[in-house]
XYZ file of C-alpha atoms in Angstrom:
711
model
C 7.549 14.729 7.577
C 11.284 14.864 8.260
C 11.025 18.180 10.121
C 8.010 17.271 12.232
C 8.841 13.545 12.529
C 5.134 12.834 12.089
C 3.291 10.616 9.612
C 1.528 12.489 6.802
C -1.369 11.723 4.451
C -2.375 13.225 1.103
C -6.164 13.232 0.615
C -7.093 13.612 -3.056
C -10.706 14.538 -3.779
C -12.797 15.906 -6.599
C -15.457 14.986 -9.103
C -15.349 11.786 -11.123
C -12.972 12.364 -14.045
C -11.159 15.319 -12.479
C -7.739 13.611 -12.510
C -7.417 12.137 -9.019
C -5.878 8.853 -10.189
C -3.313 10.602 -12.384
C -2.435 12.969 -9.535
C -1.909 9.998 -7.233
C 0.433 8.395 -9.789
C 2.530 11.555 -10.075
C 2.665 11.908 -6.289
C 3.903 8.330 -5.921
C 6.560 8.884 -8.586
C 7.716 12.028 -6.781
C 7.893 10.259 -3.424
C 9.882 7.395 -4.957
C 12.251 9.904 -6.567
C 12.760 11.880 -3.349
C 12.946 8.787 -1.159
C 15.954 7.248 -2.947
C 15.275 3.643 -2.019
C 18.256 1.540 -0.875
C 17.987 -0.462 -4.094
C 16.634 0.344 -7.523
C 14.537 -2.827 -7.600
C 12.338 -1.563 -4.745
C 11.570 1.680 -6.600
C 10.505 -0.259 -9.693
C 8.254 -2.509 -7.579
C 6.450 0.457 -6.028
C 5.761 2.002 -9.420
C 4.461 -1.311 -10.762
C 2.030 -1.701 -7.856
C 0.011 1.307 -8.968
C -0.282 -0.038 -12.526
C -1.477 -3.453 -11.318
C -4.141 -1.988 -9.033
C -5.301 0.283 -11.823
C -5.861 -2.643 -14.206
C -7.830 -4.654 -11.636
C -9.748 -1.822 -9.968
C -10.469 0.745 -12.705
C -13.010 0.794 -15.519
C -14.536 3.051 -18.129
C -17.429 5.169 -16.870
C -19.033 7.552 -19.329
C -16.421 9.840 -20.838
C -13.926 8.876 -18.160
C -11.775 6.086 -19.590
C -9.992 5.163 -16.343
C -12.332 5.664 -13.402
C -11.359 4.223 -10.002
C -14.048 1.873 -8.712
C -12.639 1.385 -5.222
C -10.937 3.274 -2.403
C -7.156 2.880 -2.355
C -5.041 3.919 0.609
C -1.354 3.535 -0.256
C 0.912 4.000 2.758
C 4.535 4.586 1.689
C 7.044 3.843 4.468
C 10.294 5.737 5.155
C 13.211 5.625 7.548
C 13.903 8.550 9.895
C 16.366 9.903 7.334
C 13.789 9.876 4.524
C 14.822 6.723 2.657
C 11.862 4.870 1.202
C 11.574 1.268 2.430
C 8.317 -0.051 0.989
C 4.556 0.398 1.069
C 1.353 -1.056 2.484
C -1.931 -1.023 0.575
C -5.462 -0.996 1.963
C -8.472 -1.206 -0.354
C -12.106 -0.599 0.526
C -15.504 -0.875 -1.132
C -14.636 -2.444 -4.470
C -17.602 -2.003 -6.807
C -17.869 -5.741 -7.507
C -21.384 -5.381 -8.926
C -19.661 -4.068 -12.061
C -18.446 -7.620 -12.740
C -21.966 -8.778 -13.638
C -23.612 -5.551 -14.786
C -22.725 -2.035 -15.893
C -24.686 0.769 -17.486
C -24.564 2.111 -21.018
C -21.252 3.770 -22.003
C -19.532 1.885 -19.201
C -17.346 -1.221 -19.222
C -16.312 -3.987 -16.894
C -12.966 -3.779 -15.092
C -10.003 -3.322 -17.450
C -8.442 -6.652 -16.508
C -10.982 -8.745 -18.452
C -10.253 -7.189 -21.826
C -6.540 -6.899 -21.032
C -6.154 -10.606 -20.277
C -8.321 -11.741 -23.194
C -6.446 -9.673 -25.776
C -3.058 -10.120 -24.146
C -3.110 -13.900 -23.817
C -4.374 -14.310 -27.358
C -1.636 -12.051 -28.760
C 1.184 -13.457 -26.636
C 0.336 -17.079 -27.381
C -0.146 -17.818 -23.700
C -3.572 -19.325 -24.340
C -2.450 -22.725 -25.595
C -4.053 -24.507 -22.645
C -7.056 -22.189 -22.850
C -7.477 -22.047 -26.623
C -10.722 -24.007 -26.553
C -12.473 -21.646 -24.185
C -11.914 -18.218 -25.741
C -14.817 -16.541 -27.464
C -15.504 -13.085 -28.796
C -18.561 -12.020 -26.823
C -19.184 -12.535 -23.124
C -22.372 -11.512 -21.346
C -20.420 -9.957 -18.486
C -18.789 -7.623 -21.011
C -22.097 -6.314 -22.333
C -23.546 -2.848 -21.849
C -27.230 -3.135 -20.891
C -27.694 -6.248 -23.012
C -25.613 -5.005 -25.960
C -22.130 -6.309 -26.615
C -19.643 -3.583 -25.863
C -16.620 -2.796 -27.894
C -13.522 -2.274 -25.842
C -12.848 1.343 -25.018
C -9.171 0.669 -25.543
C -7.777 -0.590 -28.869
C -6.561 -4.165 -28.843
C -2.914 -3.112 -29.230
C -3.212 -0.998 -26.072
C -4.669 -3.941 -24.157
C -1.801 -6.151 -25.337
C 0.715 -3.584 -24.106
C -1.045 -3.354 -20.741
C -1.071 -7.141 -20.491
C 2.693 -7.195 -21.017
C 3.105 -4.552 -18.306
C 0.838 -6.549 -15.986
C 2.743 -9.794 -16.552
C 6.142 -8.146 -16.051
C 4.888 -6.207 -13.025
C 3.595 -9.326 -11.262
C 6.900 -11.082 -11.951
C 8.915 -8.112 -10.721
C 7.008 -7.845 -7.457
C 7.574 -11.534 -6.755
C 4.542 -13.538 -7.925
C 5.333 -17.069 -9.042
C 4.437 -18.320 -12.547
C 1.784 -20.694 -11.227
C 0.167 -17.876 -9.229
C 0.074 -15.580 -12.256
C -1.450 -18.266 -14.452
C -4.013 -19.036 -11.713
C -5.045 -15.357 -11.760
C -5.647 -15.592 -15.501
C -7.638 -18.789 -15.057
C -9.920 -17.254 -12.433
C -10.579 -14.185 -14.606
C -11.540 -16.356 -17.586
C -13.625 -18.639 -15.338
C -15.606 -15.594 -14.148
C -16.392 -14.675 -17.757
C -17.598 -18.202 -18.494
C -19.735 -18.190 -15.358
C -21.769 -15.524 -17.086
C -22.303 -17.863 -20.042
C -23.966 -20.561 -17.925
C -27.703 -20.738 -18.588
C -30.479 -22.630 -16.829
C -33.476 -24.540 -18.067
C -36.678 -24.193 -16.045
C -38.719 -27.160 -14.889
C -42.282 -25.833 -14.913
C -43.701 -28.710 -12.891
C -41.892 -28.033 -9.612
C -40.433 -24.560 -10.304
C -36.832 -25.806 -10.281
C -34.062 -25.543 -12.820
C -31.099 -27.381 -14.301
C -27.947 -26.309 -16.114
C -28.604 -25.830 -19.821
C -25.037 -25.402 -21.163
C -22.989 -28.305 -19.856
C -19.907 -27.303 -21.871
C -19.686 -23.915 -20.138
C -20.136 -25.610 -16.764
C -17.276 -27.972 -17.602
C -14.995 -25.077 -18.590
C -15.653 -23.257 -15.308
C -15.153 -26.379 -13.189
C -11.900 -27.211 -14.987
C -10.495 -23.718 -14.518
C -11.502 -23.573 -10.856
C -10.365 -27.113 -10.069
C -13.635 -28.649 -8.887
C -15.986 -31.389 -10.017
C -18.522 -30.621 -12.740
C -21.295 -32.374 -10.870
C -20.561 -30.617 -7.581
C -20.609 -27.212 -9.256
C -23.889 -27.957 -11.015
C -25.505 -29.049 -7.749
C -24.201 -25.977 -5.891
C -25.683 -23.644 -8.520
C -29.087 -25.316 -8.757
C -29.664 -26.200 -5.082
C -28.899 -25.009 -1.575
C -28.752 -26.390 1.955
C -31.286 -24.974 4.404
C -31.424 -25.764 8.126
C -34.978 -26.447 9.330
C -35.608 -27.461 12.947
C -31.969 -28.449 13.364
C -31.912 -30.602 10.229
C -30.175 -29.729 6.980
C -32.469 -30.020 3.952
C -31.426 -29.775 0.305
C -33.754 -27.458 -1.624
C -33.804 -26.999 -5.401
C -33.363 -23.436 -6.658
C -35.730 -21.623 -8.946
C -34.248 -20.221 -12.127
C -34.081 -16.697 -10.650
C -32.440 -18.062 -7.528
C -29.876 -19.955 -9.637
C -29.031 -16.850 -11.684
C -28.527 -14.806 -8.507
C -26.304 -17.574 -7.096
C -24.226 -17.661 -10.279
C -23.785 -13.874 -10.347
C -23.018 -13.830 -6.633
C -20.273 -16.413 -7.176
C -18.731 -14.271 -9.934
C -18.665 -11.192 -7.657
C -17.252 -13.145 -4.712
C -14.473 -14.701 -6.795
C -13.401 -11.364 -8.262
C -13.572 -9.514 -4.939
C -11.564 -12.182 -3.148
C -9.070 -12.395 -6.017
C -8.450 -8.640 -5.866
C -8.082 -8.741 -2.085
C -5.709 -11.712 -2.328
C -3.514 -9.916 -4.878
C -3.294 -6.901 -2.555
C -2.387 -9.142 0.400
C 0.333 -10.833 -1.657
C 1.765 -7.466 -2.694
C 1.808 -6.301 0.936
C 3.561 -9.496 2.012
C 6.218 -9.180 -0.712
C 6.815 -5.470 -0.043
C 6.826 -6.125 3.702
C 10.147 -7.935 3.351
C 11.940 -4.673 2.495
C 10.070 -2.836 5.278
C 11.282 -5.397 7.796
C 14.831 -5.173 6.438
C 15.189 -1.385 6.320
C 12.610 -0.265 8.895
C 9.470 1.881 8.566
C 9.503 4.666 11.147
C 7.580 7.300 9.150
C 4.855 7.066 6.529
C 3.189 9.184 3.850
C -0.253 7.948 2.824
C -1.971 8.627 -0.500
C -5.772 8.328 -0.534
C -7.267 7.857 -4.001
C -10.960 7.061 -4.315
C -13.925 7.315 -6.640
C -15.107 10.896 -7.034
C -18.520 12.419 -6.451
C -20.858 10.857 -8.979
C -24.209 11.788 -10.460
C -25.282 9.458 -13.275
C -28.575 9.336 -15.188
C -29.492 6.323 -13.016
C -28.125 6.265 -9.472
C -28.466 3.249 -7.196
C -26.930 1.978 -3.963
C -23.396 2.059 -5.414
C -23.643 5.782 -6.176
C -25.148 6.469 -2.743
C -22.150 4.786 -1.101
C -19.703 6.691 -3.312
C -21.292 10.063 -2.621
C -21.609 9.396 1.112
C -17.882 8.601 1.271
C -17.128 11.888 -0.506
C -19.517 13.628 1.886
C -17.485 12.258 4.813
C -14.210 13.498 3.309
C -15.731 16.931 2.779
C -16.811 16.950 6.427
C -13.263 16.065 7.498
C -11.967 18.938 5.346
C -14.438 21.382 6.916
C -13.639 20.244 10.435
C -9.860 20.327 9.984
C -9.624 23.570 8.035
C -12.425 25.597 9.600
C -14.158 24.219 12.702
C -11.228 22.815 14.705
C -8.935 25.664 13.724
C -11.369 28.385 14.738
C -12.181 26.572 17.988
C -8.484 26.573 18.732
C -8.271 30.336 18.132
C -11.063 30.953 20.608
C -9.590 28.591 23.225
C -6.145 30.218 22.974
C -7.475 33.776 23.050
C -6.413 34.716 19.507
C -8.405 37.645 18.119
C -9.320 36.714 14.552
C -12.239 37.172 12.196
C -14.305 33.978 12.114
C -14.984 32.535 8.658
C -18.416 31.181 7.840
C -18.420 27.946 5.865
C -20.976 25.478 4.508
C -21.223 22.730 7.127
C -22.421 19.403 5.685
C -22.887 17.694 9.046
C -26.724 17.624 8.665
C -26.329 15.701 5.390
C -24.080 13.136 7.077
C -26.608 12.743 9.884
C -29.298 12.195 7.270
C -27.263 9.421 5.642
C -25.342 7.820 8.517
C -27.221 8.933 11.629
C -28.830 6.706 14.251
C -31.560 5.616 14.452
C -33.175 7.281 11.431
C -30.352 7.569 8.891
C -30.770 6.202 5.373
C -28.261 3.398 5.915
C -29.734 2.522 9.317
C -33.218 2.143 7.833
C -31.755 0.154 4.936
C -30.038 -2.202 7.379
C -33.260 -2.768 9.315
C -35.257 -3.554 6.196
C -32.550 -5.931 4.945
C -32.891 -8.028 8.109
C -36.686 -8.020 7.954
C -38.303 -11.048 6.337
C -41.066 -8.782 4.970
C -38.747 -6.077 3.698
C -39.103 -4.900 0.103
C -37.996 -1.903 -1.898
C -41.481 -0.409 -1.453
C -41.463 -0.860 2.320
C -38.011 0.753 2.392
C -39.397 3.705 0.437
C -42.260 4.137 2.873
C -40.029 4.056 5.943
C -37.606 6.569 4.441
C -40.450 8.924 3.544
C -42.022 8.646 6.994
C -38.781 9.107 8.978
C -36.962 11.587 6.744
C -39.746 13.309 4.827
C -39.455 16.510 6.879
C -35.678 16.774 6.530
C -34.751 19.674 4.249
C -31.874 17.688 2.742
C -34.179 14.806 1.785
C -36.861 14.991 -0.881
C -39.308 12.162 -1.483
C -40.824 11.330 -4.828
C -44.073 13.066 -5.703
C -45.466 9.990 -7.410
C -46.603 6.961 -5.419
C -45.403 4.674 -8.213
C -41.873 6.049 -8.210
C -39.129 4.232 -6.270
C -36.836 7.222 -5.906
C -35.721 9.895 -3.500
C -33.417 12.906 -3.693
C -30.553 13.974 -1.418
C -29.082 17.475 -1.329
C -25.361 16.746 -1.138
C -22.609 19.291 -0.627
C -21.896 19.095 -4.374
C -25.515 19.275 -5.527
C -28.763 17.325 -5.685
C -28.696 13.657 -6.685
C -31.737 11.466 -7.336
C -31.462 7.776 -6.335
C -33.688 4.896 -7.368
C -34.527 2.297 -4.693
C -34.946 -0.552 -7.154
C -32.968 -3.624 -5.980
C -31.588 -1.716 -2.971
C -32.313 -4.624 -0.616
C -30.941 -7.278 -2.983
C -27.699 -5.357 -3.493
C -27.334 -4.642 0.203
C -28.040 -8.146 1.442
C -25.850 -9.908 -1.095
C -26.215 -13.665 -1.192
C -25.307 -16.354 1.308
C -22.753 -18.430 -0.606
C -21.522 -20.703 2.184
C -22.278 -23.842 0.138
C -20.183 -22.604 -2.764
C -17.341 -21.531 -0.477
C -17.288 -24.966 1.172
C -17.045 -26.503 -2.288
C -14.157 -24.271 -3.379
C -12.261 -24.813 -0.123
C -11.267 -28.216 -1.517
C -10.430 -27.063 -5.040
C -7.458 -28.607 -6.847
C -6.405 -25.074 -7.795
C -4.152 -23.850 -4.956
C -5.025 -20.189 -5.479
C -8.791 -20.812 -5.543
C -8.458 -22.921 -2.402
C -6.596 -20.127 -0.612
C -9.154 -17.502 -1.671
C -12.079 -19.429 -0.229
C -10.338 -20.437 2.981
C -9.721 -16.842 3.986
C -11.910 -14.878 6.377
C -13.708 -11.656 5.481
C -13.678 -8.856 8.050
C -16.442 -6.322 8.676
C -14.786 -4.019 6.163
C -14.886 -6.749 3.498
C -11.118 -7.267 3.570
C -9.566 -10.693 3.186
C -7.571 -12.094 6.096
C -5.253 -15.034 5.543
C -5.629 -18.022 7.852
C -2.967 -20.251 9.393
C -1.146 -22.033 6.535
C -1.471 -25.349 8.389
C -5.244 -25.105 7.985
C -4.872 -25.039 4.224
C -3.630 -28.621 4.276
C -6.507 -30.131 6.216
C -8.120 -33.386 5.131
C -11.109 -33.363 2.820
C -13.303 -35.006 5.436
C -12.780 -32.263 7.980
C -15.167 -29.337 8.357
C -13.549 -26.186 9.605
C -15.973 -23.296 9.873
C -13.112 -21.070 11.008
C -11.866 -20.923 7.435
C -15.203 -20.247 5.813
C -16.344 -16.788 4.866
C -17.550 -15.710 8.328
C -20.088 -16.843 10.832
C -22.523 -14.154 9.677
C -23.279 -12.537 6.358
C -22.269 -8.883 6.449
C -24.424 -6.530 4.412
C -23.001 -3.975 2.033
C -24.212 -1.123 4.254
C -22.427 -2.586 7.286
C -19.225 -3.084 5.299
C -19.443 0.505 4.107
C -19.906 1.954 7.598
C -17.076 -0.185 9.002
C -14.744 0.703 6.114
C -15.495 4.400 6.474
C -14.844 4.291 10.228
C -11.530 2.465 9.765
C -10.441 4.869 7.035
C -11.264 7.924 9.164
C -9.282 6.441 12.058
C -6.226 6.115 9.819
C -6.581 9.648 8.460
C -7.019 11.264 11.872
C -3.885 9.524 13.197
C -1.735 11.468 10.703
C -1.182 15.036 9.513
C -3.603 15.502 6.568
C -2.922 17.508 3.423
C -5.892 18.100 1.119
C -5.550 18.106 -2.674
C -8.507 19.294 -4.748
C -8.731 18.164 -8.360
C -10.813 20.496 -10.536
C -12.573 19.242 -13.647
C -12.256 21.924 -16.368
C -15.262 20.777 -18.434
C -17.905 18.073 -18.615
C -17.088 16.877 -22.138
C -13.592 15.517 -21.482
C -12.104 17.945 -24.003
C -8.584 19.269 -24.113
C -7.902 22.991 -23.743
C -11.543 23.653 -22.847
C -12.261 25.678 -19.717
C -15.846 25.936 -18.484
C -15.726 28.907 -16.125
C -19.083 28.264 -14.495
C -18.311 24.603 -13.836
C -14.959 25.469 -12.282
C -16.605 28.114 -10.083
C -19.170 25.599 -8.870
C -16.442 23.136 -7.887
C -14.491 25.831 -6.063
C -17.647 26.953 -4.281
C -18.982 23.627 -3.002
C -15.456 22.382 -2.273
C -14.927 25.247 0.185
C -11.913 26.632 -1.675
C -13.029 30.269 -1.420
C -13.481 29.998 2.357
C -10.156 28.173 2.608
C -8.423 31.074 0.872
C -10.003 33.532 3.310
C -8.995 31.624 6.416
C -5.453 31.253 5.103
C -5.253 35.004 4.596
C -6.328 35.882 8.131
C -5.571 32.678 10.025
C -2.592 30.596 11.068
C -2.104 27.303 9.297
C 0.518 25.976 11.734
C 0.085 25.761 15.480
C 2.722 24.410 17.867
C 2.803 24.047 21.613
C 5.576 25.940 23.367
C 7.465 22.718 24.032
C 7.225 21.546 20.403
C 8.221 24.934 19.011
C 11.292 25.346 21.223
C 12.346 21.738 20.838
C 12.311 22.104 17.084
C 13.661 25.632 16.556
C 15.461 26.846 19.707
C 18.918 26.103 18.257
C 18.227 28.780 15.616
C 18.125 31.634 18.142
C 19.671 30.470 21.407
C 23.310 29.616 22.081
C 24.204 26.304 23.649
C 25.019 27.829 27.047
C 21.708 29.725 27.387
C 19.090 28.257 29.694
C 15.800 27.888 27.771
C 12.500 27.357 29.581
C 9.503 26.131 27.566
C 7.231 29.103 28.216
C 5.608 31.981 26.366
C 8.481 34.424 26.941
C 11.115 32.093 25.485
C 8.988 31.630 22.370
C 8.582 35.402 22.022
C 12.337 35.968 22.330
C 13.049 33.301 19.722
C 10.543 34.759 17.255
C 12.039 38.251 17.703
C 15.583 36.973 17.235
C 14.497 35.267 14.012
C 13.030 38.565 12.719
C 9.564 37.081 12.063
C 6.395 39.159 11.918
C 2.685 38.396 11.710
C 2.774 35.625 14.319
C 0.665 35.283 17.462
C 1.155 33.697 20.853
C -1.724 32.020 22.639
C -1.975 30.615 26.120
C -0.140 27.396 25.320
C 0.656 27.560 21.603
C 2.573 29.490 18.954
C 0.507 30.460 15.891
C 2.402 30.778 12.612
C 1.422 31.388 9.012
C 2.379 29.010 6.209
C 5.293 31.178 5.011
C 6.734 31.251 8.537
C 7.117 27.491 8.560
C 8.650 27.503 5.083
C 11.169 30.134 6.223
C 11.962 28.221 9.412
C 12.391 25.008 7.440
C 14.936 26.702 5.176
C 16.776 28.100 8.197
C 16.823 24.646 9.759
C 18.223 23.106 6.614
C 20.910 25.795 6.326
C 21.840 25.479 9.992
C 21.885 21.703 9.825
C 24.112 21.829 6.753
C 26.486 24.131 8.658
C 26.427 21.855 11.671
C 27.140 18.875 9.450
C 29.999 20.796 7.819
C 31.497 21.662 11.217
C 31.045 18.091 12.351
C 32.750 16.828 9.233
C 35.672 19.225 9.799
C 36.006 18.101 13.410
C 35.759 14.470 12.376
C 38.431 15.086 9.753
C 40.662 16.784 12.345
C 40.106 13.973 14.832
C 40.790 11.415 12.134
C 44.017 13.221 11.230
C 45.074 13.314 14.895
C 44.277 9.635 15.234
C 46.211 8.950 12.046
C 49.240 10.930 13.184
C 49.135 9.281 16.590
C 48.811 5.909 14.944
C 51.729 6.673 12.598
C 53.862 7.792 15.593
C 53.025 4.602 17.453
C 53.864 2.562 14.369
C 57.165 4.446 13.995
C 58.035 3.775 17.637
C 57.202 0.132 17.188
C 59.355 -0.007 14.063
C 62.309 1.551 15.932
C 61.827 -0.904 18.789
C 61.738 -3.796 16.365
C 64.836 -2.531 14.590
C 66.694 -2.146 17.908
C 65.709 -5.615 18.989
C 66.732 -6.938 15.626
C 70.183 -5.351 15.916
C 70.686 -6.771 19.420
C 69.605 -10.163 18.238
C 71.865 -9.930 15.216
C 74.928 -8.977 17.340
C 74.280 -11.778 19.798
C 73.882 -14.208 16.961
C 77.222 -13.106 15.435
C 79.100 -13.632 18.717
C 77.604 -17.036 19.193
C 78.582 -17.898 15.664
C 82.203 -16.780 16.145
C 82.569 -18.749 19.395
C 81.048 -21.776 17.829
C 83.380 -21.352 14.874
C 86.430 -21.237 17.128
C 85.317 -24.334 18.996
C 84.732 -26.173 15.794
C 88.164 -25.050 14.463
C 89.860 -26.358 17.602
C 88.066 -29.636 17.308
C 89.015 -29.906 13.706
C 92.741 -29.120 14.341
C 92.831 -31.645 17.185
C 91.361 -34.283 14.984
C 93.910 -33.485 12.265
C 96.779 -33.769 14.697
C 95.463 -37.104 15.859
C 95.203 -38.289 12.326
C 98.744 -37.126 11.481
C 100.191 -38.850 14.537
C 98.442 -42.040 13.621
C 99.843 -41.890 10.160
C 103.357 -41.312 11.495
C 103.122 -44.265 13.861
C 101.844 -46.433 11.065
C 104.707 -45.369 8.806
C 107.201 -46.042 11.604
C 105.866 -49.527 12.108
C 106.147 -50.137 8.416
C 109.762 -48.993 8.461
C 110.590 -51.326 11.410
C 108.963 -54.270 9.645
C 111.026 -53.661 6.539
C 114.353 -53.761 8.493
C 113.456 -57.060 10.108
C 112.533 -58.518 6.782
C 115.805 -57.335 5.304
C 117.775 -58.976 8.141
C 115.931 -62.261 7.687
C 116.590 -62.244 4.009
C 120.254 -61.564 4.642
C 120.563 -64.490 7.116
C 118.751 -66.804 4.796
C 121.020 -65.884 1.973
C 124.005 -66.818 3.952
């Protein structure tokens, strides 16, 4: 990144349970260590972010205790000198259906058990002590109550880490407590039951205490929540009519509310983290980035539904990107530049992607059409898929007419999917009535969640803060969910397109995680399984093309701009052409390179060697610069000292002149004052003499008078 001055991305892929999440954690730790953030607090925040997302977005799946159930794209930002400044997180395709249902040997998201055990152990449940219970329906496995995959002590420790991490990042106490309240409210939503009214096929809430708990935690009226769950507003001929829900409709509405609350809560937490980390990015700058893509791995369960189809299609798209970047685009470039090289044959999965995502007959296109059809059912979807795709060699329809399944031949193997509830899962549920209700919740966090707008990718976008303070009587559709209800298939296609745009705008680096065995055992190496992963992942072909091909390709201008100082002196005139590149490569004593019409083709070890040379040369340049700066500083210091010395001499000279002048003035003033003083003394003496003389004359006259009188 620092050499090329180009944003990079690390794409981690592999089977479910192969270690992608752990690899992403180690990569983030390494980047934080190498980045040397301007302050230690920022490094600690970045490391805490990964732990928080793991608790909210991961769950147990089979033997895998910590499986990622969403796509996480963590973009770490750097300055041009390589100092880490923050991060930005994007999440896609959270498997929110896990909130209400999960298969055998699977669990709900970690956060539910972590908060339940943690708050009980930490004594933070004083205000919630009346609403804790041991068994929740949303924590069951296929109708059976599941025991936590993690011991209670481990959940308590993770709760402490979660609480400290949220505080460290910058969440306020009231926001953290609101998160806990929403999580517990979701669990109690699952406890709400309905009583059927057989006369008019409507229902009513059976457990009023559970309804009260949920309404209290979410900050809304009990009556309003009960009405929203058991009825809905329908517009008929321009008039809004209140219709009562059937019991099935009410259950779907309740489960839909639980999924919406959790999805929006997760998105809101991510937005808050981005906003808090964005402060450091704005302060220090974010010129370069390194992205880390961590997502759910290729999955083949005993029962595969729409969620698994989305997961495997996303992995199919990443495999296609790998094939195009490593094989197709590279070999096309060889041919265009006139490089003579042996072409490598590779397994192209483009036909599979066209089967799944193509127009107008792809699986997701047909699914979207049936979801918008008023007569669409799972059976009609099956028929359309069989008619349109039955002849495709990568698609295999079920042999039985009573079987709602089909098979797709993915790059990693065959996977059988069941079409049961495909349309229900794809269409979701229109929850505008519930969102309008929660927009005026007394809980600030709940109110913010439901006033945000969902994009096509399912991401939450914050609205203008002034709109959050609107009056209760106002109706603002601009802060509702959206004008239209996006289907899961549309969100998936939009998310995949946005993700691919981000990846193609950077320099990708592919990391393959290999699962050593299927039993999650230590020190067990299944040779055949490892071979299969290397084969379908294209690793063997990648090794071949790296042996005969050129992993790095630069235009003449880029190559000379980056490396010309290694072989040309500063006074040489360098023209960005083929001959200058050839001279530079010869001067650097490189072999095994090739020159095309407009580009230089180098092997991976060439770039490593050139990078080391650059670092050595730059260190030498920096050393010379430091010596020159030291010499210039010494010259400036000596010149400054000489100027100071001259100024001191001038001041001393002026001081001496001033001192001599002052002495003369003092002497003259002293003489004048002495004269004045002597004159004054003479005057005083003369006055005294005259006075004494007058006294003497007076005494003679008195004596004469006395003498005459005596006679």
